[in-house]
Short mmCIF file of N, CA, C and O in Angstrom, two decimals:
data_model
loop_
_atom_site.label_atom_id
_atom_site.label_comp_id
_atom_site.label_asym_id
_atom_site.label_seq_id
_atom_site.Cartn_x
_atom_site.Cartn_y
_atom_site.Cartn_z
N MET A 1 -12.54 46.54 31.66
CA MET A 1 -11.37 45.91 32.26
C MET A 1 -10.26 45.87 31.21
O MET A 1 -10.51 45.63 30.04
N ASP A 2 -9.05 46.11 31.63
CA ASP A 2 -7.89 46.07 30.74
C ASP A 2 -7.21 44.72 30.80
O ASP A 2 -7.13 44.11 31.87
N TYR A 3 -6.74 44.27 29.66
CA TYR A 3 -5.96 43.04 29.56
C TYR A 3 -4.65 43.38 28.86
O TYR A 3 -4.66 43.70 27.68
N LEU A 4 -3.57 43.33 29.59
CA LEU A 4 -2.27 43.68 29.03
C LEU A 4 -1.75 42.53 28.17
O LEU A 4 -1.65 41.39 28.63
N ILE A 5 -1.46 42.82 26.93
CA ILE A 5 -0.87 41.85 26.01
C ILE A 5 0.55 42.33 25.75
O ILE A 5 0.76 43.32 25.07
N SER A 6 1.51 41.62 26.32
CA SER A 6 2.89 42.06 26.15
C SER A 6 3.68 41.15 25.21
O SER A 6 4.75 41.53 24.76
N ILE A 7 3.14 39.97 24.93
CA ILE A 7 3.76 39.09 23.94
C ILE A 7 2.66 38.49 23.07
O ILE A 7 1.52 38.33 23.52
N SER A 8 3.00 38.18 21.83
CA SER A 8 1.98 37.72 20.88
C SER A 8 1.27 36.45 21.32
O SER A 8 0.11 36.24 20.97
N ASP A 9 1.93 35.59 22.07
CA ASP A 9 1.31 34.34 22.52
C ASP A 9 0.11 34.58 23.43
O ASP A 9 -0.72 33.70 23.62
N GLN A 10 0.00 35.77 24.01
CA GLN A 10 -1.11 36.08 24.91
C GLN A 10 -2.38 36.47 24.15
O GLN A 10 -3.46 36.48 24.71
N LEU A 11 -2.24 36.80 22.87
CA LEU A 11 -3.38 37.28 22.11
C LEU A 11 -4.39 36.17 21.82
O LEU A 11 -5.60 36.38 21.93
N ALA A 12 -3.93 34.99 21.47
CA ALA A 12 -4.84 33.89 21.12
C ALA A 12 -5.82 33.56 22.24
O ALA A 12 -7.04 33.54 22.01
N PRO A 13 -5.35 33.30 23.46
CA PRO A 13 -6.33 32.97 24.51
C PRO A 13 -7.25 34.14 24.86
O PRO A 13 -8.40 33.93 25.24
N GLN A 14 -6.77 35.37 24.70
CA GLN A 14 -7.62 36.52 24.99
C GLN A 14 -8.75 36.64 23.97
O GLN A 14 -9.89 36.92 24.33
N LEU A 15 -8.42 36.43 22.69
CA LEU A 15 -9.47 36.48 21.66
C LEU A 15 -10.53 35.42 21.91
O LEU A 15 -11.73 35.69 21.83
N ARG A 16 -10.10 34.21 22.21
CA ARG A 16 -11.02 33.11 22.49
C ARG A 16 -11.88 33.44 23.71
O ARG A 16 -13.11 33.26 23.70
N SER A 17 -11.26 33.95 24.75
CA SER A 17 -11.97 34.29 25.97
C SER A 17 -12.99 35.39 25.74
O SER A 17 -14.13 35.31 26.22
N LEU A 18 -12.62 36.41 24.99
CA LEU A 18 -13.55 37.50 24.69
C LEU A 18 -14.76 36.99 23.92
O LEU A 18 -15.89 37.39 24.18
N ARG A 19 -14.52 36.11 22.96
CA ARG A 19 -15.63 35.53 22.19
C ARG A 19 -16.57 34.77 23.11
O ARG A 19 -17.80 34.92 23.05
N LYS A 20 -16.00 33.97 24.00
CA LYS A 20 -16.82 33.15 24.90
C LYS A 20 -17.59 34.01 25.90
O LYS A 20 -18.75 33.72 26.20
N VAL A 21 -16.95 35.06 26.41
CA VAL A 21 -17.63 35.97 27.34
C VAL A 21 -18.83 36.62 26.66
O VAL A 21 -19.86 36.86 27.29
N ARG A 22 -18.70 36.87 25.36
CA ARG A 22 -19.81 37.46 24.59
C ARG A 22 -20.84 36.40 24.19
O ARG A 22 -21.79 36.69 23.48
N GLN A 23 -20.61 35.17 24.64
CA GLN A 23 -21.49 34.04 24.35
C GLN A 23 -21.69 33.84 22.84
O GLN A 23 -22.81 33.61 22.37
N LEU A 24 -20.57 33.94 22.12
CA LEU A 24 -20.58 33.71 20.68
C LEU A 24 -19.84 32.42 20.38
O LEU A 24 -18.76 32.19 20.92
N SER A 25 -20.40 31.62 19.52
CA SER A 25 -19.66 30.46 19.03
C SER A 25 -18.73 30.96 17.92
O SER A 25 -18.87 32.09 17.43
N GLN A 26 -17.82 30.11 17.52
CA GLN A 26 -16.96 30.48 16.39
C GLN A 26 -17.82 30.73 15.15
O GLN A 26 -17.55 31.65 14.38
N LYS A 27 -18.85 29.93 14.99
CA LYS A 27 -19.75 30.09 13.85
C LYS A 27 -20.49 31.43 13.90
O LYS A 27 -20.64 32.11 12.87
N ASP A 28 -20.95 31.82 15.10
CA ASP A 28 -21.63 33.12 15.26
C ASP A 28 -20.71 34.27 14.89
O ASP A 28 -21.09 35.19 14.17
N LEU A 29 -19.48 34.22 15.41
CA LEU A 29 -18.51 35.28 15.14
C LEU A 29 -18.16 35.31 13.66
O LEU A 29 -18.08 36.39 13.06
N ALA A 30 -18.00 34.15 13.08
CA ALA A 30 -17.68 34.06 11.65
C ALA A 30 -18.79 34.71 10.82
O ALA A 30 -18.51 35.46 9.87
N ARG A 31 -20.03 34.44 11.18
CA ARG A 31 -21.17 35.01 10.46
C ARG A 31 -21.14 36.53 10.53
O ARG A 31 -21.36 37.22 9.53
N LYS A 32 -20.85 37.08 11.71
CA LYS A 32 -20.80 38.53 11.89
C LYS A 32 -19.67 39.17 11.07
O LYS A 32 -19.78 40.30 10.64
N LEU A 33 -18.60 38.42 10.87
CA LEU A 33 -17.44 38.94 10.12
C LEU A 33 -17.48 38.59 8.64
O LEU A 33 -16.66 39.08 7.86
N GLY A 34 -18.38 37.70 8.27
CA GLY A 34 -18.48 37.29 6.88
C GLY A 34 -17.36 36.36 6.45
O GLY A 34 -16.91 36.39 5.31
N VAL A 35 -16.91 35.52 7.39
CA VAL A 35 -15.86 34.53 7.10
C VAL A 35 -16.36 33.16 7.54
O VAL A 35 -17.44 33.03 8.11
N SER A 36 -15.55 32.15 7.29
CA SER A 36 -15.93 30.79 7.69
C SER A 36 -15.58 30.53 9.16
O SER A 36 -14.71 31.20 9.72
N GLN A 37 -16.24 29.54 9.73
CA GLN A 37 -15.93 29.13 11.10
C GLN A 37 -14.50 28.65 11.20
O GLN A 37 -13.81 28.92 12.19
N SER A 38 -14.01 27.97 10.17
CA SER A 38 -12.63 27.47 10.20
C SER A 38 -11.63 28.63 10.21
O SER A 38 -10.54 28.50 10.78
N ARG A 39 -12.00 29.76 9.60
CA ARG A 39 -11.12 30.94 9.63
C ARG A 39 -11.01 31.49 11.06
O ARG A 39 -9.94 31.86 11.51
N ILE A 40 -12.12 31.51 11.77
CA ILE A 40 -12.11 31.97 13.17
C ILE A 40 -11.25 31.03 14.00
O ILE A 40 -10.44 31.48 14.82
N ALA A 41 -11.41 29.73 13.80
CA ALA A 41 -10.60 28.76 14.54
C ALA A 41 -9.11 28.98 14.26
O ALA A 41 -8.29 28.95 15.17
N ALA A 42 -8.77 29.23 13.00
CA ALA A 42 -7.37 29.47 12.64
C ALA A 42 -6.84 30.75 13.28
O ALA A 42 -5.70 30.78 13.78
N ILE A 43 -7.65 31.79 13.31
CA ILE A 43 -7.24 33.05 13.94
C ILE A 43 -7.03 32.85 15.43
O ILE A 43 -6.06 33.36 16.01
N GLU A 44 -7.93 32.11 16.08
CA GLU A 44 -7.78 31.88 17.52
C GLU A 44 -6.56 31.03 17.83
O GLU A 44 -5.97 31.16 18.89
N ARG A 45 -6.17 30.16 16.92
CA ARG A 45 -4.95 29.37 17.12
C ARG A 45 -3.70 30.21 16.89
O ARG A 45 -2.70 30.04 17.58
N ASN A 46 -3.76 31.08 15.88
CA ASN A 46 -2.58 31.85 15.50
C ASN A 46 -3.01 33.23 15.01
O ASN A 46 -3.16 33.44 13.80
N PRO A 47 -3.20 34.20 15.92
CA PRO A 47 -3.68 35.52 15.53
C PRO A 47 -2.74 36.26 14.57
O PRO A 47 -3.16 37.22 13.93
N SER A 48 -1.51 35.82 14.45
CA SER A 48 -0.60 36.49 13.52
C SER A 48 -1.01 36.25 12.08
O SER A 48 -0.46 36.86 11.16
N MET A 49 -2.01 35.39 11.86
CA MET A 49 -2.50 35.09 10.52
C MET A 49 -3.38 36.20 9.96
O MET A 49 -3.76 36.17 8.80
N VAL A 50 -3.74 37.18 10.76
CA VAL A 50 -4.63 38.25 10.30
C VAL A 50 -3.87 39.56 10.13
O VAL A 50 -2.89 39.81 10.82
N SER A 51 -4.37 40.37 9.24
CA SER A 51 -3.79 41.70 9.07
C SER A 51 -4.26 42.58 10.22
O SER A 51 -5.21 42.23 10.95
N THR A 52 -3.64 43.71 10.36
CA THR A 52 -4.05 44.65 11.39
C THR A 52 -5.50 45.07 11.19
O THR A 52 -6.28 45.14 12.14
N GLY A 53 -5.87 45.31 9.94
CA GLY A 53 -7.25 45.70 9.64
C GLY A 53 -8.25 44.63 10.03
O GLY A 53 -9.31 44.93 10.59
N GLN A 54 -7.91 43.37 9.74
CA GLN A 54 -8.80 42.27 10.10
C GLN A 54 -8.90 42.13 11.62
O GLN A 54 -9.98 41.88 12.15
N LEU A 55 -7.78 42.29 12.31
CA LEU A 55 -7.80 42.21 13.77
C LEU A 55 -8.67 43.32 14.35
O LEU A 55 -9.47 43.09 15.26
N LEU A 56 -8.54 44.52 13.82
CA LEU A 56 -9.36 45.63 14.31
C LEU A 56 -10.85 45.38 14.07
O LEU A 56 -11.67 45.69 14.92
N GLU A 57 -11.18 44.80 12.93
CA GLU A 57 -12.57 44.47 12.64
C GLU A 57 -13.09 43.41 13.61
O GLU A 57 -14.20 43.51 14.13
N LEU A 58 -12.28 42.40 13.87
CA LEU A 58 -12.65 41.34 14.82
C LEU A 58 -12.87 41.93 16.21
O LEU A 58 -13.86 41.63 16.88
N LEU A 59 -11.96 42.80 16.65
CA LEU A 59 -12.10 43.43 17.96
C LEU A 59 -13.34 44.29 18.04
O LEU A 59 -14.04 44.32 19.06
N LYS A 60 -13.66 44.98 16.95
CA LYS A 60 -14.87 45.82 16.92
C LYS A 60 -16.12 44.96 17.11
O LYS A 60 -17.01 45.30 17.89
N VAL A 61 -16.18 43.83 16.41
CA VAL A 61 -17.33 42.93 16.53
C VAL A 61 -17.43 42.39 17.96
O VAL A 61 -18.53 42.22 18.50
N LEU A 62 -16.29 42.17 18.61
CA LEU A 62 -16.28 41.69 19.99
C LEU A 62 -16.53 42.80 21.00
O LEU A 62 -16.64 42.55 22.19
N GLY A 63 -16.60 44.05 20.53
CA GLY A 63 -16.85 45.17 21.43
C GLY A 63 -15.64 45.54 22.26
O GLY A 63 -15.77 45.92 23.43
N VAL A 64 -14.46 45.43 21.65
CA VAL A 64 -13.21 45.68 22.36
C VAL A 64 -12.46 46.81 21.66
O VAL A 64 -12.41 46.87 20.43
N ASP A 65 -11.88 47.71 22.45
CA ASP A 65 -11.07 48.79 21.90
C ASP A 65 -9.60 48.42 21.99
O ASP A 65 -9.16 47.82 22.97
N LEU A 66 -8.86 48.78 20.97
CA LEU A 66 -7.41 48.62 20.99
C LEU A 66 -6.84 49.94 21.48
O LEU A 66 -7.12 50.99 20.91
N VAL A 67 -6.07 49.90 22.55
CA VAL A 67 -5.53 51.11 23.16
C VAL A 67 -4.01 51.00 23.21
O VAL A 67 -3.48 49.98 23.64
N PHE A 68 -3.35 52.06 22.76
CA PHE A 68 -1.90 52.13 22.89
C PHE A 68 -1.61 52.97 24.12
O PHE A 68 -2.08 54.09 24.25
N ARG A 69 -0.85 52.41 25.04
CA ARG A 69 -0.51 53.11 26.27
C ARG A 69 1.00 53.25 26.33
O ARG A 69 1.72 52.28 26.19
N ASP A 70 1.46 54.46 26.54
CA ASP A 70 2.89 54.73 26.65
C ASP A 70 3.39 54.16 27.97
O ASP A 70 3.06 54.67 29.04
N SER A 71 4.16 53.08 27.91
CA SER A 71 4.62 52.44 29.14
C SER A 71 5.71 53.25 29.84
O SER A 71 6.05 52.96 30.99
N HIS A 72 6.23 54.26 29.19
CA HIS A 72 7.23 55.12 29.83
C HIS A 72 6.58 56.23 30.63
O HIS A 72 7.21 56.86 31.46
N GLU A 73 5.32 56.48 30.37
CA GLU A 73 4.60 57.54 31.06
C GLU A 73 4.17 57.03 32.43
O GLU A 73 3.64 55.94 32.56
N LEU A 74 4.40 57.82 33.44
CA LEU A 74 4.02 57.40 34.79
C LEU A 74 2.58 57.79 35.07
O LEU A 74 2.11 58.84 34.64
N ILE A 75 1.88 56.95 35.80
CA ILE A 75 0.48 57.19 36.14
C ILE A 75 0.38 58.42 37.04
O ILE A 75 1.12 58.56 38.00
N GLY A 76 -0.54 59.31 36.72
CA GLY A 76 -0.77 60.49 37.52
C GLY A 76 0.30 61.56 37.38
O GLY A 76 0.31 62.52 38.11
N GLY A 77 1.23 61.38 36.47
CA GLY A 77 2.27 62.37 36.25
C GLY A 77 3.29 62.42 37.37
O GLY A 77 4.09 63.34 37.42
N ALA A 78 3.27 61.45 38.28
CA ALA A 78 4.22 61.46 39.38
C ALA A 78 5.62 61.20 38.87
O ALA A 78 5.84 60.40 37.98
N SER A 79 6.58 61.87 39.44
CA SER A 79 7.97 61.69 39.06
C SER A 79 8.63 60.75 40.04
O SER A 79 8.37 60.78 41.23
N SER A 80 9.48 59.86 39.52
CA SER A 80 10.19 58.96 40.40
C SER A 80 11.48 58.52 39.76
O SER A 80 11.73 58.78 38.59
N ALA A 81 12.28 57.82 40.52
CA ALA A 81 13.54 57.31 40.00
C ALA A 81 13.31 56.29 38.90
O ALA A 81 14.19 56.06 38.07
N LEU A 82 12.12 55.68 38.86
CA LEU A 82 11.81 54.69 37.83
C LEU A 82 11.96 55.28 36.44
O LEU A 82 12.49 54.64 35.55
N SER A 83 11.54 56.53 36.27
CA SER A 83 11.59 57.13 34.94
C SER A 83 13.02 57.30 34.46
O SER A 83 13.27 57.29 33.26
N THR A 84 13.96 57.42 35.34
CA THR A 84 15.35 57.56 34.92
C THR A 84 16.05 56.22 34.79
O THR A 84 17.13 56.15 34.22
N SER A 85 15.43 55.16 35.29
CA SER A 85 16.07 53.85 35.22
C SER A 85 15.72 53.09 33.96
O SER A 85 16.27 52.05 33.69
N ILE A 86 14.77 53.61 33.18
CA ILE A 86 14.38 52.94 31.95
C ILE A 86 15.46 53.17 30.89
O ILE A 86 15.86 54.28 30.64
N THR A 87 15.93 52.08 30.33
CA THR A 87 16.97 52.20 29.28
C THR A 87 16.41 51.72 27.97
O THR A 87 15.53 50.87 27.92
N GLU A 88 16.94 52.29 26.93
CA GLU A 88 16.51 51.89 25.59
C GLU A 88 17.15 50.55 25.25
O GLU A 88 18.26 50.25 25.68
N PRO A 89 16.47 49.72 24.45
CA PRO A 89 17.02 48.44 24.05
C PRO A 89 18.30 48.64 23.23
O PRO A 89 18.43 49.60 22.51
N LYS A 90 19.20 47.71 23.37
CA LYS A 90 20.45 47.77 22.62
C LYS A 90 20.45 46.69 21.56
O LYS A 90 19.91 45.62 21.76
N GLY A 91 21.05 46.97 20.44
CA GLY A 91 21.13 45.98 19.38
C GLY A 91 19.92 46.03 18.47
O GLY A 91 19.11 46.93 18.54
N GLU A 92 19.83 45.02 17.61
CA GLU A 92 18.74 44.96 16.66
C GLU A 92 17.74 43.89 17.07
O GLU A 92 18.03 43.06 17.89
N TRP A 93 16.56 43.93 16.47
CA TRP A 93 15.55 42.93 16.73
C TRP A 93 16.09 41.66 16.27
O TRP A 93 15.89 40.64 16.26
#
């Protein structure tokens, strides 16, 4: 099943949910990753606290793949007016 994460605030509840679905406590997950239970709690509260490498390791332990999907690409290669209506962002971050 796919879970679309479009803003960073969505990552915390997804990580917690994935851990629970795998029937892992924070302590169990911490043991598998070689970190403390409090570190797992901190990551679940604020996933921006981890590096990309740490996040990938955590996802691997949870049995989850990180997939990059081109949102400009249309499903099935179908052409539509939608593809021409997409505009690039203006200004700076």
